[in-house]
C-alpha cells in the first residue's frame, strides 16, 4: 500500500501524486494543481472547517465513535475520578503530570496570583447594572493585556509561563465579580487559604461571614465540572484563540476572543436550553408527547447529539454521577426525574438509536448549576473558567509550532469586478 493520493485533473489530463501523512493531504499540494500555468491553484472549500486539520496537536484526543476523550493521553474518567482541576491544568499546560514539588509550586503560584489590580475592580464596577457576566469576563480578560504589557513578548518562555499562571489564577476572580456585579453585591476578594474551587465559591457566595465554608461535595462537583470542560481539541473557541493568537498578539487578547466564541448559543449555551426544555415538559406524563414532537421534527431533544460523539459523551456519564452527589447536599431538583426518564426513553427509541444520538455534556450540567443557584447567564462563565487551561495549552502549542502561520483562509469571490467609480457629486446630481 502506498501512502499517496493520485488525482487526475480532467481539465488538463495531468495526474498528480500527493503524499498522505497522518490521514491528511497538504492543502498546499493541491495548490500545485492548475488548469493553466498562471491560474490559481486548486483549493478546498470548507465552511466551518468540518474536514480540515488546522494544526498538529498533542493536547487532547477524541474518538467520537467510541466515546473516548483523553487529555495528554489520560482518560477523562480517571482524571475526573482521581485528579483535581489544578493538576489537570498543569497536565494540559506542561504535557505531563507534575512531581510533588512541581505540583506544590504550581498551586502556590496560581494561588498567589488570584488577586487583580484594584483598577480592574473599578472598571468592572463601571459596567451597566445588568451586564451579562460573559460580556464582563470577555472584556476584563482582554483588559488584562493593558495591565501586563510584557505579555506581548510571546517568544520568551518564562514570560509565557507567568501569563499562563496569571490567567488561570485570575479567571475565577473575574468570573465571580461578574456574577456579583449583576446581583448588586460587593465583590469578594480571594481567600488564599482555600483551594482553587473552594475560593471561587467563596468569591461567589460569601456575605458577612468571616470565612465561607462550602460543602466539600459541592467543591468536588464543581472541580470535576472544570476538569470535564478543560479542553476539547479544535472546537470553535480553541480555534478562535489559535486564529487570533496566530497574529502573535498577547494571550489575554487571544483568550478574550475564545471567551467571545464560547458566549455564542451554538457553543457554550446548550445547557441553558436543556433546562428550558425540561421546565417546559414539566411532568413525566408529558414526555411521550414531547418525544413524538421531536421525532416529527417539530423540535430537538436538547442535550442530545454531538458533532463529534456518536456514542455516549464520556463527560455526560461523569456529570450524571456528580449531579446525584450535588442533590444529596442541595435536595433533589424535580427536573432530574424528567431528565432521567427522558434519557431512558430516548436511549431505547429507534429514532435516537438509529441516528446515534446520546446525551452530551450539557444534558445534566445545567441541572447541577441550577442546584448551585447559578442563574443561566453564569453557566457559560463556569465553562470559560474550566476551559482556560485548554485555551492556553492550545495557544502555547501554536506559538511554539514552527509550521504555524497567521490564520488567513482563502475565499471564493462572488462579487462584482472592475466597475468604474463615479464620484457622489455626479451620481446624485
Ligand atoms: N434531537 C432530535 N434529533 C436530532 C438531534 C436532537 N438533539 N440531534 C440531531 N438530530 C437528528 C437530526 O434531525 C438529523 O436527523 P435526519 O438525519 O433525519 O435529518 C440527524 O439527527 C443528524 O443531525 P445533525 O444536525 O446533522 O447532526 P450534527 O452533528 O450537525 O449536530 C448537534 C450536532 C448540533 C449537537 C445536534 O445534535 C443538536 O442540535 N443537539 C441539540 C443541541 C445540543 O445539545 N447541543 C450541545 C452540543 S455539546 C456542546 O456543544 C458543548
Short mmCIF file of N, CA, C and O and ligand atoms in Angstrom, two decimals, residues 229 232 265-271 274 294-295 299-308 310 313 315 351-352 355 357 360-363 383 387, ligand 1:
data_model
loop_
_atom_site.label_atom_id
_atom_site.label_comp_id
_atom_site.label_asym_id
_atom_site.label_seq_id
_atom_site.Cartn_x
_atom_site.Cartn_y
_atom_site.Cartn_z
N UNK A 229 -14.53 20.21 31.40
CA UNK A 229 -14.60 21.25 30.37
C UNK A 229 -13.21 21.77 29.97
O UNK A 229 -13.10 22.68 29.16
N UNK A 232 -11.17 20.49 24.64
CA UNK A 232 -11.92 19.62 23.72
C UNK A 232 -11.38 19.79 22.31
O UNK A 232 -12.13 19.99 21.37
N UNK A 265 -24.62 30.84 21.43
CA UNK A 265 -25.51 29.72 21.81
C UNK A 265 -25.17 28.40 21.13
O UNK A 265 -25.55 27.35 21.63
N UNK A 266 -24.48 28.43 20.01
CA UNK A 266 -24.14 27.16 19.36
C UNK A 266 -22.97 26.48 20.04
O UNK A 266 -22.62 25.35 19.72
N UNK A 267 -22.32 27.19 20.94
CA UNK A 267 -21.12 26.61 21.56
C UNK A 267 -21.37 26.37 23.05
O UNK A 267 -21.61 25.25 23.47
N UNK A 268 -21.36 27.42 23.85
CA UNK A 268 -21.42 27.21 25.31
C UNK A 268 -22.81 27.21 25.91
O UNK A 268 -22.97 26.97 27.10
N UNK A 269 -23.82 27.46 25.09
CA UNK A 269 -25.12 27.78 25.69
C UNK A 269 -26.17 26.68 25.74
O UNK A 269 -27.30 26.92 26.14
N UNK A 270 -25.80 25.43 25.34
CA UNK A 270 -26.85 24.41 25.20
C UNK A 270 -27.44 23.96 26.55
O UNK A 270 -28.61 23.57 26.61
N UNK A 271 -26.65 24.03 27.63
CA UNK A 271 -27.19 23.53 28.91
C UNK A 271 -28.37 24.38 29.40
O UNK A 271 -29.30 23.87 30.04
N UNK A 274 -31.35 23.10 27.69
CA UNK A 274 -31.84 21.85 28.29
C UNK A 274 -32.77 22.17 29.46
O UNK A 274 -33.86 21.60 29.58
N UNK A 294 -40.42 15.58 18.89
CA UNK A 294 -39.02 15.55 18.42
C UNK A 294 -38.92 14.67 17.17
O UNK A 294 -38.32 15.04 16.18
N UNK A 295 -39.58 13.50 17.26
CA UNK A 295 -39.48 12.56 16.14
C UNK A 295 -40.15 13.10 14.88
O UNK A 295 -39.76 12.79 13.77
N UNK A 299 -39.21 19.73 17.01
CA UNK A 299 -38.21 20.33 17.91
C UNK A 299 -37.07 19.34 18.13
O UNK A 299 -37.12 18.20 17.66
N UNK A 300 -36.04 19.79 18.86
CA UNK A 300 -34.89 18.93 19.15
C UNK A 300 -34.88 18.54 20.61
O UNK A 300 -35.32 19.32 21.46
N UNK A 301 -34.35 17.38 20.87
CA UNK A 301 -34.12 16.98 22.26
C UNK A 301 -32.78 17.60 22.65
O UNK A 301 -31.71 17.09 22.28
N UNK A 302 -32.86 18.72 23.36
CA UNK A 302 -31.63 19.44 23.69
C UNK A 302 -30.79 18.61 24.66
O UNK A 302 -31.32 17.89 25.50
N UNK A 303 -29.46 18.73 24.51
CA UNK A 303 -28.58 17.93 25.36
C UNK A 303 -28.33 16.54 24.80
O UNK A 303 -27.68 15.72 25.43
N UNK A 304 -28.89 16.28 23.62
CA UNK A 304 -28.65 15.01 22.94
C UNK A 304 -27.97 15.28 21.60
O UNK A 304 -28.27 16.27 20.94
N UNK A 305 -27.08 14.39 21.21
CA UNK A 305 -26.42 14.52 19.91
C UNK A 305 -25.18 15.38 20.03
O UNK A 305 -25.06 16.22 20.93
N UNK A 306 -24.23 15.11 19.16
CA UNK A 306 -22.97 15.86 19.18
C UNK A 306 -22.31 15.71 17.81
O UNK A 306 -22.41 14.65 17.20
N UNK A 307 -21.66 16.78 17.37
CA UNK A 307 -20.98 16.72 16.08
C UNK A 307 -19.88 15.65 16.08
O UNK A 307 -19.67 14.96 15.07
N UNK A 308 -19.22 15.46 17.19
CA UNK A 308 -18.10 14.53 17.24
C UNK A 308 -18.49 13.18 17.86
O UNK A 308 -18.15 12.12 17.34
N UNK A 310 -20.57 10.10 18.54
CA UNK A 310 -21.70 9.33 18.02
C UNK A 310 -21.92 8.15 18.97
O UNK A 310 -22.24 7.04 18.57
N UNK A 313 -21.46 10.57 25.24
CA UNK A 313 -20.39 11.54 25.54
C UNK A 313 -19.80 11.14 26.91
O UNK A 313 -20.53 11.10 27.90
N UNK A 315 -18.20 12.57 29.05
CA UNK A 315 -18.36 13.59 30.09
C UNK A 315 -19.77 13.55 30.69
O UNK A 315 -19.97 13.87 31.85
N UNK A 351 -35.66 6.04 16.79
CA UNK A 351 -35.27 7.30 16.15
C UNK A 351 -33.88 7.73 16.62
O UNK A 351 -33.01 8.08 15.82
N UNK A 352 -33.68 7.69 17.95
CA UNK A 352 -32.41 8.17 18.52
C UNK A 352 -31.30 7.14 18.33
O UNK A 352 -30.16 7.49 18.04
N UNK A 355 -29.96 7.21 14.75
CA UNK A 355 -29.15 8.41 14.45
C UNK A 355 -27.96 8.56 15.40
O UNK A 355 -27.25 9.55 15.35
N UNK A 357 -27.84 9.16 18.63
CA UNK A 357 -27.99 10.36 19.47
C UNK A 357 -27.96 9.94 20.93
O UNK A 357 -28.82 9.19 21.39
N UNK A 360 -25.24 14.43 25.72
CA UNK A 360 -23.95 15.09 25.65
C UNK A 360 -23.66 15.80 26.98
O UNK A 360 -24.47 15.74 27.91
N UNK A 361 -22.52 16.49 27.04
CA UNK A 361 -22.06 17.08 28.30
C UNK A 361 -23.09 18.03 28.93
O UNK A 361 -23.12 18.23 30.13
N UNK A 362 -23.95 18.59 28.07
CA UNK A 362 -24.87 19.61 28.57
C UNK A 362 -26.16 19.05 29.15
O UNK A 362 -26.96 19.79 29.70
N UNK A 363 -26.40 17.74 28.98
CA UNK A 363 -27.71 17.22 29.37
C UNK A 363 -27.94 17.35 30.88
O UNK A 363 -29.03 17.67 31.32
N UNK A 383 -18.08 27.43 32.33
CA UNK A 383 -17.44 26.73 31.22
C UNK A 383 -16.11 27.42 30.88
O UNK A 383 -15.06 26.77 30.73
N UNK A 387 -12.36 25.97 30.85
CA UNK A 387 -11.70 25.83 29.55
C UNK A 387 -10.38 26.61 29.45
O UNK A 387 -9.59 26.38 28.53
N1 LIG B 1 -32.88 15.86 18.78
C1 LIG B 1 -33.52 15.29 17.74
N2 LIG B 1 -32.94 14.96 16.58
C2 LIG B 1 -31.65 15.24 16.45
C3 LIG B 1 -30.89 15.84 17.50
C4 LIG B 1 -31.57 16.14 18.69
N3 LIG B 1 -30.92 16.69 19.71
N4 LIG B 1 -29.62 15.99 17.09
C5 LIG B 1 -29.57 15.51 15.84
N5 LIG B 1 -30.79 15.05 15.45
C6 LIG B 1 -31.14 14.40 14.19
C7 LIG B 1 -31.25 15.41 13.06
O1 LIG B 1 -32.58 15.88 12.91
C8 LIG B 1 -30.79 14.58 11.90
O2 LIG B 1 -31.86 13.73 11.54
P1 LIG B 1 -32.15 13.43 9.98
O3 LIG B 1 -30.95 12.66 9.51
O4 LIG B 1 -33.43 12.66 9.97
O5 LIG B 1 -32.26 14.77 9.32
C9 LIG B 1 -29.70 13.70 12.47
O6 LIG B 1 -30.04 13.54 13.85
C10 LIG B 1 -28.30 14.27 12.34
O7 LIG B 1 -28.31 15.59 12.93
P2 LIG B 1 -27.34 16.77 12.52
O8 LIG B 1 -27.99 18.06 12.90
O9 LIG B 1 -26.90 16.60 11.08
O10 LIG B 1 -26.08 16.48 13.43
P3 LIG B 1 -24.91 17.49 13.73
O11 LIG B 1 -23.73 16.67 14.00
O12 LIG B 1 -24.81 18.53 12.67
O13 LIG B 1 -25.45 18.24 15.03
C11 LIG B 1 -25.75 18.96 17.23
C12 LIG B 1 -24.91 18.10 16.27
C13 LIG B 1 -25.82 20.42 16.71
C14 LIG B 1 -25.09 18.97 18.60
C15 LIG B 1 -27.18 18.37 17.31
O14 LIG B 1 -27.13 17.03 17.73
C16 LIG B 1 -28.10 19.19 18.22
O15 LIG B 1 -28.67 20.17 17.76
N6 LIG B 1 -28.24 18.78 19.51
C17 LIG B 1 -29.04 19.51 20.45
C18 LIG B 1 -28.27 20.73 20.96
C19 LIG B 1 -27.18 20.37 21.94
O16 LIG B 1 -27.39 19.60 22.88
N7 LIG B 1 -26.00 20.96 21.73
C20 LIG B 1 -24.85 20.76 22.65
C21 LIG B 1 -23.74 20.05 21.98
S1 LIG B 1 -22.43 19.76 23.17
C22 LIG B 1 -21.55 21.20 23.21
O17 LIG B 1 -21.56 21.98 22.29
C23 LIG B 1 -20.74 21.57 24.41
#
